[in-house]
Every structure is written in C-alpha cells, then in structure tokens.
Amino acid sequence: IRDRYMGTEASYSGSMKGGVAHGKGTMKYTNGDVYVGEWFAGRRCGYGVLTRADGMTIYEGEWSDDVYHGYGHLRFHNGVDSFESFSLNAHDIGCLLYT
C-alpha cells in the first residue's frame, strides 16, 4: 500500500474500504515506525498510537486527517512528556512533565 505519511510503500494490515485503510488497522512504515489505530479513507483519524522503530512511543491520542488533533500524549527524545490538546498538529494547551 502506498502511504501518504512517508510517501513510500508501507505494510498495512486491517480493515479496508475502496482499496485504502478504513476502520482499525496497523501500518508499518519503511523507516520502522508503526501506527496502530483508527483510519478513515486512508488517513489516520480517531484514536491511535505512533511508535518509533526503537519502541519509544512518539504520540498516543486523537488524530484527524493524518495529524495530531484533540487530546494526546507526546513523548520527546529527552524524556519530557507532554499531555496536550492539539488543533491540527499545533499545540493548544497542555502541561509538560520532566522525568
């Protein structure tokens, strides 16, 4: 399946409609990242978890039209956790936790 996120071929398993991801499914990207969650018309939409190839969660929360949208947990490489509300990938309001 061709993925818009990475612009490359990716491996998808899950529900499909019209030849694209639709419903619940898992996308494995060529860089090793994995998205597990809900899809609508080939785009990440609803609740989902994007995990880096090394196993560290990058983002867990709500998506819309392939971007962070709604409440989510964003984990940074330096160990900082951010619990925020996003509006189309932009930070709205939230808090940072330094561990």
mmCIF file of N, CA, C and O in Angstrom:
data_model
loop_
_atom_site.group_PDB
_atom_site.id
_atom_site.type_symbol
_atom_site.label_atom_id
_atom_site.label_comp_id
_atom_site.label_asym_id
_atom_site.label_seq_id
_atom_site.Cartn_x
_atom_site.Cartn_y
_atom_site.Cartn_z
ATOM 1 N N ILE A 1 0.856 -1.179 0.000
ATOM 2 C CA ILE A 1 0.000 0.000 0.000
ATOM 3 C C ILE A 1 0.903 1.245 0.000
ATOM 4 O O ILE A 1 1.926 1.274 0.661
ATOM 5 N N ARG A 2 0.557 2.240 -0.760
ATOM 6 C CA ARG A 2 1.316 3.495 -0.791
ATOM 7 C C ARG A 2 0.795 4.385 0.336
ATOM 8 O O ARG A 2 -0.400 4.584 0.469
ATOM 9 N N ASP A 3 1.713 4.901 1.136
ATOM 10 C CA ASP A 3 1.319 5.701 2.292
ATOM 11 C C ASP A 3 1.648 7.171 2.083
ATOM 12 O O ASP A 3 2.747 7.512 1.675
ATOM 13 N N ARG A 4 0.693 8.028 2.408
ATOM 14 C CA ARG A 4 0.889 9.474 2.257
ATOM 15 C C ARG A 4 1.834 10.039 3.313
ATOM 16 O O ARG A 4 2.529 11.009 3.077
ATOM 17 N N TYR A 5 1.865 9.426 4.501
ATOM 18 C CA TYR A 5 2.695 9.915 5.615
ATOM 19 C C TYR A 5 4.171 9.878 5.262
ATOM 20 O O TYR A 5 4.879 10.844 5.416
ATOM 21 N N MET A 6 4.649 8.744 4.782
ATOM 22 C CA MET A 6 6.062 8.601 4.457
ATOM 23 C C MET A 6 6.340 8.810 2.965
ATOM 24 O O MET A 6 7.476 8.973 2.566
ATOM 25 N N GLY A 7 5.307 8.761 2.136
ATOM 26 C CA GLY A 7 5.495 8.911 0.703
ATOM 27 C C GLY A 7 6.138 7.693 0.057
ATOM 28 O O GLY A 7 6.715 7.791 -1.014
ATOM 29 N N THR A 8 6.078 6.556 0.747
ATOM 30 C CA THR A 8 6.695 5.327 0.252
ATOM 31 C C THR A 8 5.720 4.167 0.428
ATOM 32 O O THR A 8 4.645 4.320 0.976
ATOM 33 N N GLU A 9 6.159 3.021 -0.013
ATOM 34 C CA GLU A 9 5.372 1.826 0.218
ATOM 35 C C GLU A 9 5.411 1.481 1.700
ATOM 36 O O GLU A 9 6.407 1.722 2.375
ATOM 37 N N ALA A 10 4.338 0.940 2.215
ATOM 38 C CA ALA A 10 4.260 0.554 3.622
ATOM 39 C C ALA A 10 3.429 -0.716 3.712
ATOM 40 O O ALA A 10 2.695 -1.061 2.792
ATOM 41 N N SER A 11 3.553 -1.401 4.831
ATOM 42 C CA SER A 11 2.814 -2.632 5.059
ATOM 43 C C SER A 11 1.609 -2.333 5.937
ATOM 44 O O SER A 11 1.758 -1.774 7.031
ATOM 45 N N TYR A 12 0.414 -2.687 5.470
ATOM 46 C CA TYR A 12 -0.816 -2.418 6.226
ATOM 47 C C TYR A 12 -1.578 -3.711 6.454
ATOM 48 O O TYR A 12 -1.716 -4.529 5.551
ATOM 49 N N SER A 13 -2.076 -3.874 7.679
ATOM 50 C CA SER A 13 -3.000 -4.979 7.952
ATOM 51 C C SER A 13 -4.167 -4.414 8.738
ATOM 52 O O SER A 13 -3.988 -3.647 9.687
ATOM 53 N N GLY A 14 -5.361 -4.748 8.296
ATOM 54 C CA GLY A 14 -6.557 -4.250 8.966
ATOM 55 C C GLY A 14 -7.690 -4.040 7.989
ATOM 56 O O GLY A 14 -7.653 -4.502 6.849
ATOM 57 N N SER A 15 -8.697 -3.322 8.452
ATOM 58 C CA SER A 15 -9.885 -3.058 7.647
ATOM 59 C C SER A 15 -9.558 -2.111 6.496
ATOM 60 O O SER A 15 -8.758 -1.183 6.648
ATOM 61 N N MET A 16 -10.207 -2.365 5.369
ATOM 62 C CA MET A 16 -10.022 -1.508 4.196
ATOM 63 C C MET A 16 -11.374 -1.243 3.560
ATOM 64 O O MET A 16 -12.318 -2.014 3.719
ATOM 65 N N LYS A 17 -11.429 -0.150 2.825
ATOM 66 C CA LYS A 17 -12.621 0.190 2.049
ATOM 67 C C LYS A 17 -12.145 0.914 0.807
ATOM 68 O O LYS A 17 -11.375 1.874 0.899
ATOM 69 N N GLY A 18 -12.537 0.469 -0.336
ATOM 70 C CA GLY A 18 -12.131 1.109 -1.581
ATOM 71 C C GLY A 18 -10.628 1.046 -1.830
ATOM 72 O O GLY A 18 -10.066 1.933 -2.446
ATOM 73 N N GLY A 19 -9.964 0.019 -1.292
ATOM 74 C CA GLY A 19 -8.542 -0.162 -1.514
ATOM 75 C C GLY A 19 -7.635 0.657 -0.603
ATOM 76 O O GLY A 19 -6.428 0.695 -0.807
ATOM 77 N N VAL A 20 -8.205 1.346 0.419
ATOM 78 C CA VAL A 20 -7.397 2.122 1.364
ATOM 79 C C VAL A 20 -7.767 1.740 2.797
ATOM 80 O O VAL A 20 -8.831 1.177 3.059
ATOM 81 N N ALA A 21 -6.864 2.075 3.724
ATOM 82 C CA ALA A 21 -7.094 1.800 5.142
ATOM 83 C C ALA A 21 -8.362 2.516 5.599
ATOM 84 O O ALA A 21 -8.545 3.707 5.348
ATOM 85 N N HIS A 22 -9.254 1.764 6.272
ATOM 86 C CA HIS A 22 -10.519 2.339 6.732
ATOM 87 C C HIS A 22 -11.042 1.467 7.866
ATOM 88 O O HIS A 22 -11.306 0.291 7.662
ATOM 89 N N GLY A 23 -11.150 2.032 9.064
ATOM 90 C CA GLY A 23 -11.530 1.256 10.244
ATOM 91 C C GLY A 23 -10.315 1.111 11.139
ATOM 92 O O GLY A 23 -9.523 2.043 11.269
ATOM 93 N N LYS A 24 -10.118 -0.054 11.728
ATOM 94 C CA LYS A 24 -8.958 -0.273 12.599
ATOM 95 C C LYS A 24 -7.885 -1.046 11.858
ATOM 96 O O LYS A 24 -8.185 -1.989 11.125
ATOM 97 N N GLY A 25 -6.625 -0.622 12.071
ATOM 98 C CA GLY A 25 -5.544 -1.313 11.395
ATOM 99 C C GLY A 25 -4.175 -0.866 11.859
ATOM 100 O O GLY A 25 -4.035 0.059 12.656
ATOM 101 N N THR A 26 -3.164 -1.548 11.320
ATOM 102 C CA THR A 26 -1.766 -1.292 11.658
ATOM 103 C C THR A 26 -0.973 -1.016 10.390
ATOM 104 O O THR A 26 -1.024 -1.792 9.445
ATOM 105 N N MET A 27 -0.235 0.109 10.391
ATOM 106 C CA MET A 27 0.628 0.461 9.276
ATOM 107 C C MET A 27 2.073 0.382 9.752
ATOM 108 O O MET A 27 2.432 0.980 10.767
ATOM 109 N N LYS A 28 2.892 -0.366 9.040
ATOM 110 C CA LYS A 28 4.325 -0.453 9.333
ATOM 111 C C LYS A 28 5.050 0.275 8.213
ATOM 112 O O LYS A 28 4.991 -0.124 7.054
ATOM 113 N N TYR A 29 5.752 1.351 8.594
ATOM 114 C CA TYR A 29 6.432 2.206 7.628
ATOM 115 C C TYR A 29 7.832 1.683 7.332
ATOM 116 O O TYR A 29 8.424 0.967 8.131
ATOM 117 N N THR A 30 8.378 2.073 6.203
ATOM 118 C CA THR A 30 9.690 1.583 5.787
ATOM 119 C C THR A 30 10.811 2.016 6.730
ATOM 120 O O THR A 30 11.833 1.358 6.810
ATOM 121 N N ASN A 31 10.629 3.096 7.483
ATOM 122 C CA ASN A 31 11.652 3.540 8.437
ATOM 123 C C ASN A 31 11.572 2.787 9.767
ATOM 124 O O ASN A 31 12.353 3.042 10.669
ATOM 125 N N GLY A 32 10.585 1.883 9.903
ATOM 126 C CA GLY A 32 10.433 1.100 11.118
ATOM 127 C C GLY A 32 9.374 1.616 12.075
ATOM 128 O O GLY A 32 9.011 0.937 13.037
ATOM 129 N N ASP A 33 8.849 2.817 11.853
ATOM 130 C CA ASP A 33 7.768 3.331 12.685
ATOM 131 C C ASP A 33 6.508 2.499 12.464
ATOM 132 O O ASP A 33 6.307 1.933 11.377
ATOM 133 N N VAL A 34 5.652 2.455 13.494
ATOM 134 C CA VAL A 34 4.402 1.700 13.411
ATOM 135 C C VAL A 34 3.259 2.550 13.952
ATOM 136 O O VAL A 34 3.379 3.151 15.028
ATOM 137 N N TYR A 35 2.160 2.605 13.214
ATOM 138 C CA TYR A 35 0.931 3.257 13.686
ATOM 139 C C TYR A 35 -0.127 2.181 13.853
ATOM 140 O O TYR A 35 -0.399 1.409 12.926
ATOM 141 N N VAL A 36 -0.723 2.146 15.044
ATOM 142 C CA VAL A 36 -1.822 1.225 15.335
ATOM 143 C C VAL A 36 -3.008 2.075 15.754
ATOM 144 O O VAL A 36 -2.912 2.837 16.726
ATOM 145 N N GLY A 37 -4.098 1.959 15.013
ATOM 146 C CA GLY A 37 -5.250 2.767 15.395
ATOM 147 C C GLY A 37 -6.319 2.814 14.332
ATOM 148 O O GLY A 37 -6.433 1.926 13.492
ATOM 149 N N GLU A 38 -7.061 3.898 14.387
ATOM 150 C CA GLU A 38 -8.220 4.066 13.520
ATOM 151 C C GLU A 38 -7.856 4.852 12.258
ATOM 152 O O GLU A 38 -6.986 5.732 12.288
ATOM 153 N N TRP A 39 -8.560 4.492 11.180
ATOM 154 C CA TRP A 39 -8.333 5.089 9.866
ATOM 155 C C TRP A 39 -9.676 5.504 9.267
ATOM 156 O O TRP A 39 -10.704 4.881 9.524
ATOM 157 N N PHE A 40 -9.632 6.530 8.433
ATOM 158 C CA PHE A 40 -10.805 6.935 7.663
ATOM 159 C C PHE A 40 -10.324 7.340 6.280
ATOM 160 O O PHE A 40 -9.517 8.269 6.138
ATOM 161 N N ALA A 41 -10.778 6.630 5.273
ATOM 162 C CA ALA A 41 -10.446 6.935 3.873
ATOM 163 C C ALA A 41 -8.942 7.062 3.639
ATOM 164 O O ALA A 41 -8.471 7.969 2.955
ATOM 165 N N GLY A 42 -8.150 6.163 4.247
ATOM 166 C CA GLY A 42 -6.717 6.136 4.024
ATOM 167 C C GLY A 42 -5.910 7.088 4.888
ATOM 168 O O GLY A 42 -4.701 7.209 4.718
ATOM 169 N N ARG A 43 -6.560 7.780 5.816
ATOM 170 C CA ARG A 43 -5.871 8.732 6.690
ATOM 171 C C ARG A 43 -6.074 8.344 8.151
ATOM 172 O O ARG A 43 -7.114 7.838 8.516
ATOM 173 N N ARG A 44 -5.051 8.636 8.971
ATOM 174 C CA ARG A 44 -5.173 8.381 10.403
ATOM 175 C C ARG A 44 -6.237 9.318 10.949
ATOM 176 O O ARG A 44 -6.162 10.536 10.773
ATOM 177 N N CYS A 45 -7.249 8.739 11.604
ATOM 178 C CA CYS A 45 -8.384 9.518 12.081
ATOM 179 C C CYS A 45 -9.031 8.767 13.231
ATOM 180 O O CYS A 45 -9.398 7.608 13.079
ATOM 181 N N GLY A 46 -9.161 9.410 14.398
ATOM 182 C CA GLY A 46 -9.672 8.746 15.589
ATOM 183 C C GLY A 46 -8.522 8.508 16.557
ATOM 184 O O GLY A 46 -7.541 9.248 16.557
ATOM 185 N N TYR A 47 -8.609 7.474 17.361
ATOM 186 C CA TYR A 47 -7.567 7.187 18.345
ATOM 187 C C TYR A 47 -6.475 6.313 17.737
ATOM 188 O O TYR A 47 -6.769 5.343 17.037
ATOM 189 N N GLY A 48 -5.205 6.653 18.035
ATOM 190 C CA GLY A 48 -4.110 5.838 17.533
ATOM 191 C C GLY A 48 -2.807 6.091 18.259
ATOM 192 O O GLY A 48 -2.652 7.088 18.968
ATOM 193 N N VAL A 49 -1.872 5.159 18.077
ATOM 194 C CA VAL A 49 -0.549 5.243 18.691
ATOM 195 C C VAL A 49 0.504 5.123 17.596
ATOM 196 O O VAL A 49 0.507 4.166 16.829
ATOM 197 N N LEU A 50 1.398 6.114 17.530
ATOM 198 C CA LEU A 50 2.516 6.088 16.605
ATOM 199 C C LEU A 50 3.769 5.790 17.422
ATOM 200 O O LEU A 50 4.084 6.516 18.362
ATOM 201 N N THR A 51 4.465 4.706 17.091
ATOM 202 C CA THR A 51 5.640 4.264 17.835
ATOM 203 C C THR A 51 6.860 4.266 16.926
ATOM 204 O O THR A 51 6.790 3.797 15.795
ATOM 205 N N ARG A 52 7.966 4.789 17.457
ATOM 206 C CA ARG A 52 9.223 4.796 16.697
ATOM 207 C C ARG A 52 9.757 3.384 16.549
ATOM 208 O O ARG A 52 9.418 2.482 17.306
ATOM 209 N N ALA A 53 10.665 3.217 15.632
ATOM 210 C CA ALA A 53 11.288 1.919 15.377
ATOM 211 C C ALA A 53 11.987 1.368 16.617
ATOM 212 O O ALA A 53 12.046 0.160 16.823
ATOM 213 N N ASP A 54 12.499 2.250 17.490
ATOM 214 C CA ASP A 54 13.188 1.788 18.695
ATOM 215 C C ASP A 54 12.222 1.431 19.826
ATOM 216 O O ASP A 54 12.648 1.072 20.915
ATOM 217 N N GLY A 55 10.923 1.550 19.596
ATOM 218 C CA GLY A 55 9.924 1.157 20.568
ATOM 219 C C GLY A 55 9.407 2.270 21.456
ATOM 220 O O GLY A 55 8.487 2.082 22.233
ATOM 221 N N MET A 56 9.982 3.464 21.356
ATOM 222 C CA MET A 56 9.523 4.580 22.171
ATOM 223 C C MET A 56 8.287 5.200 21.537
ATOM 224 O O MET A 56 8.261 5.494 20.353
ATOM 225 N N THR A 57 7.238 5.387 22.329
ATOM 226 C CA THR A 57 6.027 5.996 21.800
ATOM 227 C C THR A 57 6.276 7.454 21.462
ATOM 228 O O THR A 57 6.821 8.196 22.275
ATOM 229 N N ILE A 58 5.932 7.863 20.270
ATOM 230 C CA ILE A 58 6.050 9.254 19.873
ATOM 231 C C ILE A 58 4.757 9.991 20.239
ATOM 232 O O ILE A 58 4.778 11.023 20.865
ATOM 233 N N TYR A 59 3.619 9.421 19.842
ATOM 234 C CA TYR A 59 2.336 10.085 20.091
ATOM 235 C C TYR A 59 1.253 9.048 20.318
ATOM 236 O O TYR A 59 1.152 8.067 19.584
ATOM 237 N N GLU A 60 0.454 9.296 21.352
ATOM 238 C CA GLU A 60 -0.706 8.454 21.633
ATOM 239 C C GLU A 60 -1.879 9.376 21.882
ATOM 240 O O GLU A 60 -1.831 10.234 22.772
ATOM 241 N N GLY A 61 -2.913 9.241 21.075
ATOM 242 C CA GLY A 61 -4.071 10.113 21.260
ATOM 243 C C GLY A 61 -4.926 10.208 20.025
ATOM 244 O O GLY A 61 -4.963 9.288 19.199
ATOM 245 N N GLU A 62 -5.592 11.329 19.904
ATOM 246 C CA GLU A 62 -6.559 11.531 18.840
ATOM 247 C C GLU A 62 -5.895 12.120 17.588
ATOM 248 O O GLU A 62 -4.964 12.917 17.683
ATOM 249 N N TRP A 63 -6.406 11.684 16.439
ATOM 250 C CA TRP A 63 -5.917 12.122 15.131
ATOM 251 C C TRP A 63 -7.087 12.614 14.293
ATOM 252 O O TRP A 63 -8.226 12.172 14.478
ATOM 253 N N SER A 64 -6.793 13.492 13.349
ATOM 254 C CA SER A 64 -7.774 13.899 12.350
ATOM 255 C C SER A 64 -7.030 14.238 11.071
ATOM 256 O O SER A 64 -6.052 14.991 11.101
ATOM 257 N N ASP A 65 -7.470 13.682 9.972
ATOM 258 C CA ASP A 65 -6.889 13.972 8.664
ATOM 259 C C ASP A 65 -5.367 13.817 8.657
ATOM 260 O O ASP A 65 -4.638 14.650 8.124
ATOM 261 N N ASP A 66 -4.872 12.743 9.314
ATOM 262 C CA ASP A 66 -3.453 12.373 9.327
ATOM 263 C C ASP A 66 -2.560 13.203 10.248
ATOM 264 O O ASP A 66 -1.340 13.111 10.170
ATOM 265 N N VAL A 67 -3.121 14.062 11.106
ATOM 266 C CA VAL A 67 -2.320 14.861 12.032
ATOM 267 C C VAL A 67 -2.874 14.753 13.451
ATOM 268 O O VAL A 67 -4.027 14.379 13.658
ATOM 269 N N TYR A 68 -2.037 15.124 14.451
ATOM 270 C CA TYR A 68 -2.495 15.163 15.843
ATOM 271 C C TYR A 68 -3.656 16.147 15.930
ATOM 272 O O TYR A 68 -3.547 17.281 15.481
ATOM 273 N N HIS A 69 -4.756 15.717 16.549
ATOM 274 C CA HIS A 69 -5.898 16.615 16.702
ATOM 275 C C HIS A 69 -6.759 16.106 17.842
ATOM 276 O O HIS A 69 -7.295 15.009 17.779
ATOM 277 N N GLY A 70 -6.871 16.910 18.902
ATOM 278 C CA GLY A 70 -7.590 16.510 20.095
ATOM 279 C C GLY A 70 -6.595 16.254 21.215
ATOM 280 O O GLY A 70 -5.461 16.725 21.176
ATOM 281 N N TYR A 71 -7.001 15.505 22.221
ATOM 282 C CA TYR A 71 -6.142 15.266 23.375
ATOM 283 C C TYR A 71 -5.139 14.157 23.055
ATOM 284 O O TYR A 71 -5.490 13.135 22.475
ATOM 285 N N GLY A 72 -3.885 14.362 23.478
ATOM 286 C CA GLY A 72 -2.871 13.345 23.237
ATOM 287 C C GLY A 72 -1.671 13.468 24.145
ATOM 288 O O GLY A 72 -1.482 14.469 24.835
ATOM 289 N N HIS A 73 -0.866 12.423 24.131
ATOM 290 C CA HIS A 73 0.370 12.331 24.921
ATOM 291 C C HIS A 73 1.518 12.272 23.927
ATOM 292 O O HIS A 73 1.620 11.339 23.144
ATOM 293 N N LEU A 74 2.380 13.272 23.983
ATOM 294 C CA LEU A 74 3.530 13.361 23.092
ATOM 295 C C LEU A 74 4.788 13.162 23.930
ATOM 296 O O LEU A 74 4.977 13.840 24.930
ATOM 297 N N ARG A 75 5.625 12.199 23.552
ATOM 298 C CA ARG A 75 6.859 11.923 24.282
ATOM 299 C C ARG A 75 8.040 12.356 23.428
ATOM 300 O O ARG A 75 8.174 11.958 22.285
ATOM 301 N N PHE A 76 8.910 13.172 24.025
ATOM 302 C CA PHE A 76 10.082 13.681 23.328
ATOM 303 C C PHE A 76 11.293 12.797 23.609
ATOM 304 O O PHE A 76 11.333 12.067 24.591
ATOM 305 N N HIS A 77 12.312 12.886 22.769
ATOM 306 C CA HIS A 77 13.520 12.073 22.892
ATOM 307 C C HIS A 77 14.257 12.296 24.206
ATOM 308 O O HIS A 77 14.915 11.411 24.707
ATOM 309 N N ASN A 78 14.145 13.496 24.788
ATOM 310 C CA ASN A 78 14.865 13.809 26.025
ATOM 311 C C ASN A 78 14.124 13.350 27.285
ATOM 312 O O ASN A 78 14.519 13.690 28.390
ATOM 313 N N GLY A 79 13.030 12.604 27.115
ATOM 314 C CA GLY A 79 12.286 12.083 28.250
ATOM 315 C C GLY A 79 11.165 12.974 28.739
ATOM 316 O O GLY A 79 10.452 12.627 29.671
ATOM 317 N N VAL A 80 10.974 14.126 28.117
ATOM 318 C CA VAL A 80 9.896 15.028 28.513
ATOM 319 C C VAL A 80 8.580 14.502 27.946
ATOM 320 O O VAL A 80 8.491 14.144 26.777
ATOM 321 N N ASP A 81 7.575 14.436 28.803
ATOM 322 C CA ASP A 81 6.241 14.025 28.395
ATOM 323 C C ASP A 81 5.343 15.243 28.318
ATOM 324 O O ASP A 81 5.354 16.088 29.213
ATOM 325 N N SER A 82 4.554 15.319 27.265
ATOM 326 C CA SER A 82 3.632 16.425 27.082
ATOM 327 C C SER A 82 2.220 15.862 26.932
ATOM 328 O O SER A 82 1.967 15.026 26.065
ATOM 329 N N PHE A 83 1.322 16.303 27.797
ATOM 330 C CA PHE A 83 -0.085 15.924 27.709
ATOM 331 C C PHE A 83 -0.833 17.164 27.266
ATOM 332 O O PHE A 83 -0.910 18.146 27.995
ATOM 333 N N GLU A 84 -1.350 17.140 26.046
ATOM 334 C CA GLU A 84 -1.862 18.360 25.447
ATOM 335 C C GLU A 84 -3.129 18.134 24.642
ATOM 336 O O GLU A 84 -3.464 17.019 24.285
ATOM 337 N N SER A 85 -3.732 19.248 24.318
ATOM 338 C CA SER A 85 -4.801 19.283 23.341
ATOM 339 C C SER A 85 -4.202 19.884 22.078
ATOM 340 O O SER A 85 -3.568 20.941 22.133
ATOM 341 N N PHE A 86 -4.357 19.190 20.962
ATOM 342 C CA PHE A 86 -3.793 19.648 19.696
ATOM 343 C C PHE A 86 -4.913 20.096 18.757
ATOM 344 O O PHE A 86 -6.006 19.540 18.781
ATOM 345 N N SER A 87 -4.605 21.076 17.945
ATOM 346 C CA SER A 87 -5.514 21.506 16.899
ATOM 347 C C SER A 87 -4.768 21.409 15.585
ATOM 348 O O SER A 87 -3.902 22.238 15.292
ATOM 349 N N LEU A 88 -5.042 20.358 14.836
ATOM 350 C CA LEU A 88 -4.395 20.110 13.554
ATOM 351 C C LEU A 88 -2.874 20.237 13.642
ATOM 352 O O LEU A 88 -2.253 21.008 12.927
ATOM 353 N N ASN A 89 -2.286 19.475 14.561
ATOM 354 C CA ASN A 89 -0.841 19.354 14.766
ATOM 355 C C ASN A 89 -0.228 20.500 15.563
ATOM 356 O O ASN A 89 0.947 20.481 15.856
ATOM 357 N N ALA A 90 -0.994 21.537 15.903
ATOM 358 C CA ALA A 90 -0.469 22.662 16.686
ATOM 359 C C ALA A 90 -0.872 22.488 18.149
ATOM 360 O O ALA A 90 -1.956 22.001 18.447
ATOM 361 N N HIS A 91 0.001 22.894 19.061
ATOM 362 C CA HIS A 91 -0.282 22.809 20.482
ATOM 363 C C HIS A 91 -1.351 23.828 20.853
ATOM 364 O O HIS A 91 -1.231 24.996 20.520
ATOM 365 N N ASP A 92 -2.372 23.401 21.568
ATOM 366 C CA ASP A 92 -3.387 24.332 22.073
ATOM 367 C C ASP A 92 -3.094 24.657 23.533
ATOM 368 O O ASP A 92 -2.772 25.762 23.882
ATOM 369 N N ILE A 93 -3.213 23.662 24.393
ATOM 370 C CA ILE A 93 -2.994 23.835 25.826
ATOM 371 C C ILE A 93 -2.560 22.513 26.400
ATOM 372 O O ILE A 93 -2.969 21.460 25.931
ATOM 373 N N GLY A 94 -1.702 22.549 27.407
ATOM 374 C CA GLY A 94 -1.264 21.298 27.985
ATOM 375 C C GLY A 94 -0.225 21.517 29.065
ATOM 376 O O GLY A 94 0.016 22.640 29.510
ATOM 377 N N CYS A 95 0.393 20.430 29.504
ATOM 378 C CA CYS A 95 1.430 20.517 30.526
ATOM 379 C C CYS A 95 2.594 19.611 30.142
ATOM 380 O O CYS A 95 2.417 18.612 29.472
ATOM 381 N N LEU A 96 3.789 20.017 30.576
ATOM 382 C CA LEU A 96 4.997 19.234 30.340
ATOM 383 C C LEU A 96 5.433 18.584 31.637
ATOM 384 O O LEU A 96 5.378 19.219 32.686
ATOM 385 N N LEU A 97 5.862 17.342 31.579
ATOM 386 C CA LEU A 97 6.393 16.625 32.743
ATOM 387 C C LEU A 97 7.833 16.253 32.437
ATOM 388 O O LEU A 97 8.113 15.586 31.448
ATOM 389 N N TYR A 98 8.750 16.701 33.266
ATOM 390 C CA TYR A 98 10.158 16.379 33.103
ATOM 391 C C TYR A 98 10.499 15.215 34.008
ATOM 392 O O TYR A 98 10.258 15.271 35.202
ATOM 393 N N THR A 99 11.038 14.131 33.430
ATOM 394 C CA THR A 99 11.369 12.948 34.231
ATOM 395 C C THR A 99 12.858 12.738 34.281
ATOM 396 O O THR A 99 13.601 13.252 33.514
#
